[in-house]
Coordinates of C-alpha atoms in Angstrom, one line a residue:
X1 CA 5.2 -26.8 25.7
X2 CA 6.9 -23.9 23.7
X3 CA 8.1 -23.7 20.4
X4 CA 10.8 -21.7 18.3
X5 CA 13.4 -19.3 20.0
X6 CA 11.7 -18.1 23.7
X7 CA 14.0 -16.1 25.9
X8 CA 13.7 -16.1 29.5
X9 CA 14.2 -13.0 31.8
X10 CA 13.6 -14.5 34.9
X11 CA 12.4 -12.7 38.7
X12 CA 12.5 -9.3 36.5
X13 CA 12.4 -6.4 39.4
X14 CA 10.1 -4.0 38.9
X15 CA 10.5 -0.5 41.1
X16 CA 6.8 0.3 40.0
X17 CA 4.8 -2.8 40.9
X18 CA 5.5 -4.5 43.8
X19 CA 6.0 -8.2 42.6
X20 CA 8.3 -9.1 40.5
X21 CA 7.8 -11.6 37.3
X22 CA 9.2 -13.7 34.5
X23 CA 8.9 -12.3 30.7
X24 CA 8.8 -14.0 28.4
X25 CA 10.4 -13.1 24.7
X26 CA 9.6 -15.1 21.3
X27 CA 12.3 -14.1 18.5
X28 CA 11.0 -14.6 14.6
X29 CA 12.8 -17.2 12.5
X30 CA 16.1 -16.2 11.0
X31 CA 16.6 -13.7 14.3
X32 CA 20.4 -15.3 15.0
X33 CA 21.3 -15.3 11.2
X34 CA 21.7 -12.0 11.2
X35 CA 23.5 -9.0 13.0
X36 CA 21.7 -5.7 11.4
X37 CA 17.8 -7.0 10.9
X38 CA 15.3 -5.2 13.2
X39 CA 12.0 -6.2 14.0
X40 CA 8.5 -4.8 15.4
X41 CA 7.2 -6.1 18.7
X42 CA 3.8 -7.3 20.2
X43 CA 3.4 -7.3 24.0
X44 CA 0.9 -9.4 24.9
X45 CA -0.7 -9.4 28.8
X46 CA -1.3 -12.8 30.7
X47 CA 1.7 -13.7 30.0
X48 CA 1.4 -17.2 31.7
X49 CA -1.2 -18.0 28.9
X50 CA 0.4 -17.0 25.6
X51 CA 2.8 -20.1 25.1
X52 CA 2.8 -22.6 27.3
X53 CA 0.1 -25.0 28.6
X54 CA 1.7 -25.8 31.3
X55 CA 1.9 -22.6 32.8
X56 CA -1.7 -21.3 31.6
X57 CA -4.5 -20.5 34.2
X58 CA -6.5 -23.7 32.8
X59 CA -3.2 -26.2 32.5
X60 CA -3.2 -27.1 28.7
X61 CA -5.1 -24.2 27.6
X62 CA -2.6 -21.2 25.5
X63 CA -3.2 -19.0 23.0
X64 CA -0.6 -21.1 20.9
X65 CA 1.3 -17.8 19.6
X66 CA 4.2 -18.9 19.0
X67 CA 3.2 -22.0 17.2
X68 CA 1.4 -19.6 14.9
X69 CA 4.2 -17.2 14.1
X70 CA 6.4 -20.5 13.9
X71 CA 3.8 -21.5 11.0
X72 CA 3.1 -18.3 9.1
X73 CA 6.1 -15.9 9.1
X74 CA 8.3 -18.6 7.0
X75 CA 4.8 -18.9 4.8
X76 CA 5.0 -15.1 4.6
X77 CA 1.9 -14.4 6.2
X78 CA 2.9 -12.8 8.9
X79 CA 6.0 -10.6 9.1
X80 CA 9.0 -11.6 11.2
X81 CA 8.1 -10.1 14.8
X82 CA 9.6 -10.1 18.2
X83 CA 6.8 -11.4 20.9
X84 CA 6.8 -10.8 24.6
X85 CA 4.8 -12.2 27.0
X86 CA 3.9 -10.5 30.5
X87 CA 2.6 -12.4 33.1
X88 CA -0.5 -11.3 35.3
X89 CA 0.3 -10.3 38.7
X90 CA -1.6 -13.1 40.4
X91 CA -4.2 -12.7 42.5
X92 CA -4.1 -9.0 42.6
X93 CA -4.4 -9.1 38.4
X94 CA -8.2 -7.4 38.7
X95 CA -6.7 -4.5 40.2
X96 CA -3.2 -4.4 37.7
X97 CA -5.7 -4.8 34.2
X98 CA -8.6 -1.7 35.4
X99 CA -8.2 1.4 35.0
X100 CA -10.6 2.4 37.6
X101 CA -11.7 1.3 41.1
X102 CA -15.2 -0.6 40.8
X103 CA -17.8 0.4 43.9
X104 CA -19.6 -2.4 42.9
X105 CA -16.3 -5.0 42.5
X106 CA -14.6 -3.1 45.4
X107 CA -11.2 -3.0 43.8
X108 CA -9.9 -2.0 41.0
X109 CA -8.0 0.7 39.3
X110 CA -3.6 0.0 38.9
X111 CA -3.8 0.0 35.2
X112 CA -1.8 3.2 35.4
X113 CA 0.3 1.8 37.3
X114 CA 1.0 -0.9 34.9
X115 CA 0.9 1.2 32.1
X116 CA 4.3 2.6 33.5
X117 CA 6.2 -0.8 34.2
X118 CA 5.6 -1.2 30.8
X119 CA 6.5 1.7 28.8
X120 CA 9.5 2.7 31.2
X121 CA 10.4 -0.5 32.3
X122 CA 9.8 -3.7 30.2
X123 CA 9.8 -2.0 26.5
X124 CA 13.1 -0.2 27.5
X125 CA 14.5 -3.7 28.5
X126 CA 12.9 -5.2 25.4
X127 CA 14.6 -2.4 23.5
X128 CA 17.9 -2.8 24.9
X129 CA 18.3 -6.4 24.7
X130 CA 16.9 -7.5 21.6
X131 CA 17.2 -5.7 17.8
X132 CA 13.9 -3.8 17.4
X133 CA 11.9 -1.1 15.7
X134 CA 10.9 1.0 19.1
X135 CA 8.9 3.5 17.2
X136 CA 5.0 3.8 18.1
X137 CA 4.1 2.1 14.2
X138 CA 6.3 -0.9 15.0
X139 CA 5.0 -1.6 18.6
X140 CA 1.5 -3.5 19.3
X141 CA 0.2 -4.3 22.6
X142 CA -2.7 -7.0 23.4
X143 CA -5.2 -8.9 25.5
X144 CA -8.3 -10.6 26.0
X145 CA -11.1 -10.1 28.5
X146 CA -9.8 -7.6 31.6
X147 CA -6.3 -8.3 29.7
X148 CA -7.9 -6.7 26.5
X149 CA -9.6 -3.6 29.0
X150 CA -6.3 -2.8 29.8
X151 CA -4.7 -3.2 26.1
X152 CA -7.6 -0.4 24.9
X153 CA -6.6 1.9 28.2
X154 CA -3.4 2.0 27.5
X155 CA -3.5 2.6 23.9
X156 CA -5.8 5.6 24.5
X157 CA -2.9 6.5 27.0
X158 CA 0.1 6.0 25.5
X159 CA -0.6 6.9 21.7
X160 CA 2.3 8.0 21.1
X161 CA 4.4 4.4 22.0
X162 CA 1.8 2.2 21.0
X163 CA 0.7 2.0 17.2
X164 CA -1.1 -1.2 17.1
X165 CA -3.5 -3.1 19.6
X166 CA -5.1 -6.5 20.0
X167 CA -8.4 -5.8 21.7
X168 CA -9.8 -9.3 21.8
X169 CA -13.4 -9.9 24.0
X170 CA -12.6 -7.0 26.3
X171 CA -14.2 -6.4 29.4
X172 CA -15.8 -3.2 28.7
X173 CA -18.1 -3.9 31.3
X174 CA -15.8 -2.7 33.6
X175 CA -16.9 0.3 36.4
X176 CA -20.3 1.3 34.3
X177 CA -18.1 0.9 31.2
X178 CA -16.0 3.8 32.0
X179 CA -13.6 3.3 28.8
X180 CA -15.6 4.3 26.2
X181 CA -16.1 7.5 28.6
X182 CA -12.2 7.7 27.9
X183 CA -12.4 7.1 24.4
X184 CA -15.3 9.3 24.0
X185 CA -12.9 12.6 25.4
X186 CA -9.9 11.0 23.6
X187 CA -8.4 14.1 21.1
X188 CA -5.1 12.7 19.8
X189 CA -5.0 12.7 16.4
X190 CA -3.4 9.5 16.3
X191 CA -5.2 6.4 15.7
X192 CA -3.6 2.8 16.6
X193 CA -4.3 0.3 14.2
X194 CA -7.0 -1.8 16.0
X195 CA -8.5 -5.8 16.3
X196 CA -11.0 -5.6 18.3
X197 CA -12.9 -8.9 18.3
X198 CA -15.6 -11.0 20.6
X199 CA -17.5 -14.3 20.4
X200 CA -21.2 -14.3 19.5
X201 CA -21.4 -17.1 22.9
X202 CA -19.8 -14.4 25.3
X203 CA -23.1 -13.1 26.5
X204 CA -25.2 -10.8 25.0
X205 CA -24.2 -7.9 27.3
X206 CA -20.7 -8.8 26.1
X207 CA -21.2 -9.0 22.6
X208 CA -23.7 -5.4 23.0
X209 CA -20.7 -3.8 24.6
X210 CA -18.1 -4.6 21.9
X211 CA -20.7 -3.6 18.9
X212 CA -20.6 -0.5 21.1
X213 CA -16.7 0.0 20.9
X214 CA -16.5 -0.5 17.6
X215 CA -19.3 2.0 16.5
X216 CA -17.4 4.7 18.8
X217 CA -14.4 3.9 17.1
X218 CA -15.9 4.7 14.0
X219 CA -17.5 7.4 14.9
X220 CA -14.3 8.6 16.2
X221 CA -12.7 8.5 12.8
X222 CA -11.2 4.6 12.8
X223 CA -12.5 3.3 9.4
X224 CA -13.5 -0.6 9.1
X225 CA -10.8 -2.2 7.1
X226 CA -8.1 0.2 7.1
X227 CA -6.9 0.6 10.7
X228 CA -9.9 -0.6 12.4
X229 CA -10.8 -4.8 12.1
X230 CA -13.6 -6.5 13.9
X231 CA -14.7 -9.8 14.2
X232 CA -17.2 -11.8 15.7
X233 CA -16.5 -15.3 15.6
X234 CA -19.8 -17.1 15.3
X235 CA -20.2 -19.9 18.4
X236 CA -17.0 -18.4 20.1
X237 CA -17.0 -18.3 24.2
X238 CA -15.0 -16.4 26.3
X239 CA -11.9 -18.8 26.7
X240 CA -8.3 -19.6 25.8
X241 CA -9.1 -21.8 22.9
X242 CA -11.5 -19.2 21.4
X243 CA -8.6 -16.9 21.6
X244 CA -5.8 -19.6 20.5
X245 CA -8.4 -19.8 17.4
X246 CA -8.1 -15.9 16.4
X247 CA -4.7 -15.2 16.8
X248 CA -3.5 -16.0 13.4
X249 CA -6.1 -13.6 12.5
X250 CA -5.0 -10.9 14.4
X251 CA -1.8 -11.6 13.5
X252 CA -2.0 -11.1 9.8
X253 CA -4.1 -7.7 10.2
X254 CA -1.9 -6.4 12.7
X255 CA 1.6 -7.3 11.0
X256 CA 0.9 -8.6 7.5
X257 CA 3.4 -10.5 5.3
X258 CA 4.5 -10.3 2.0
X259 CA 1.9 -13.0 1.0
X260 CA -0.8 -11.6 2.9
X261 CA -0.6 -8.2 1.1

């Protein structure tokens, strides 16, 4: 079940993947009462999981986001945001969220691919239709697990659209861990504004591999607090309601309201 003002652009065509898929698009309170009022945007992967639990991989598990902007951006927590949901491609969605192919996995490696539907195809759509701010400090992308791989990927690739991310319990694991190879060559002097989070019941690999993004990040010039905020949540496993749990969290770092300033 959804909540607030979701838009439906149903059996969008894409020319760059191969299926085509419903988004999904969440406008802030007080959208319709005005004509002028722009707003940033968060593109969130997995679509099918974001708002409603009857469409979610585990049928009544989301991640409940737009109940939580519905709650904090008339409390001011949060500021008014556009959010779009993509859906997964299926059964081919290992493939669409790596950036590389896995010899071990034996697939792998269309996040490039994806990276283009969504800069050249579903933001320009997003931009078109709705009133936003396109530039790179008003647009955020996230994920968790494979969904959050592909959220850091892309931000290292597309610094220049994306500002903001929502790295929650990625799968760094991935192909030997290749991303932080990418992040270790990355040379742009721009820096998203980053949560990166995990659970401290993900695994111990898991929760080694994200100590290890973060301290790259660092050492890569992201400074805790300022545009770099991790979190471990203590008990947390790798699922939809431990995700559900941190999105107000992420939400207030990554577009903070007047009352959260």
């Amino acid at each position: 079940m959804t909540v607030g003002d979701i838009r439906y652009h149903r059996n969008f065509r894409s020319a760059v993947v191969p299926d085509s898929r419903d988004i999904l698009v969440y406008l802030p309170p007080g959208y319709g009462a005005s004509t002028s009022a722009r707003y940033p945007v968060l593109y969130l992967q997995d679509g099918q999981n974001v708002f409603d639990g009857d469409t979610a991989f585990i049928p009544g598990q989301e991640w409940q986001v737009d109940e939580a902007a519905e709650r904090l951006i008339p409390a001011g927590r949060v500021q008014p945001l556009i959010i779009v949901a993509i859906p997964h491609a299926g059964i081919n969605r290992i493939d669409e969220y790596t950036p590389t192919f896995d010899l071990k996995m034996h697939r792998g490696g269309s996040a490039a691919q994806y990276g283009t539907f969504l800069t050249r195809e579903v933001k320009p759509l997003i931009d078109a239709t709705y009133r936003t701010r396109p530039g790179r400090q008003y647009t955020a992308l996230g994920g968790s697990s494979l969904g959050g791989l592909v959220t850091f990927y892309l931000g290292l690739r597309y610094p220049r659209i994306f500002g903001r991310l929502a790295v929650m319990s990625p799968s760094i694991w991935w192909d030997q861990r290749s991303v932080l190879a990418d992040l270790a060559g990355y040379r742009d002097a721009r820096r998203a504004t980053i949560w990166l989070d995990t659970g401290t019941r993900e695994g111990g690999i898991t929760l080694e591999n994200v100590r290890q993004l973060r301290d790259q990040l660092i050492g890569k010039g992201w400074r805790l607090g300022r545009n770099l905020r991790y979190y471990e949540a203590e008990g947390a496993e790798h699922s939809e309601q431990a995700w559900a749990g941190r999105v107000p969290m992420m939400l207030e770092f990554l577009f903070p309201g007047d009352a959260a300033t």
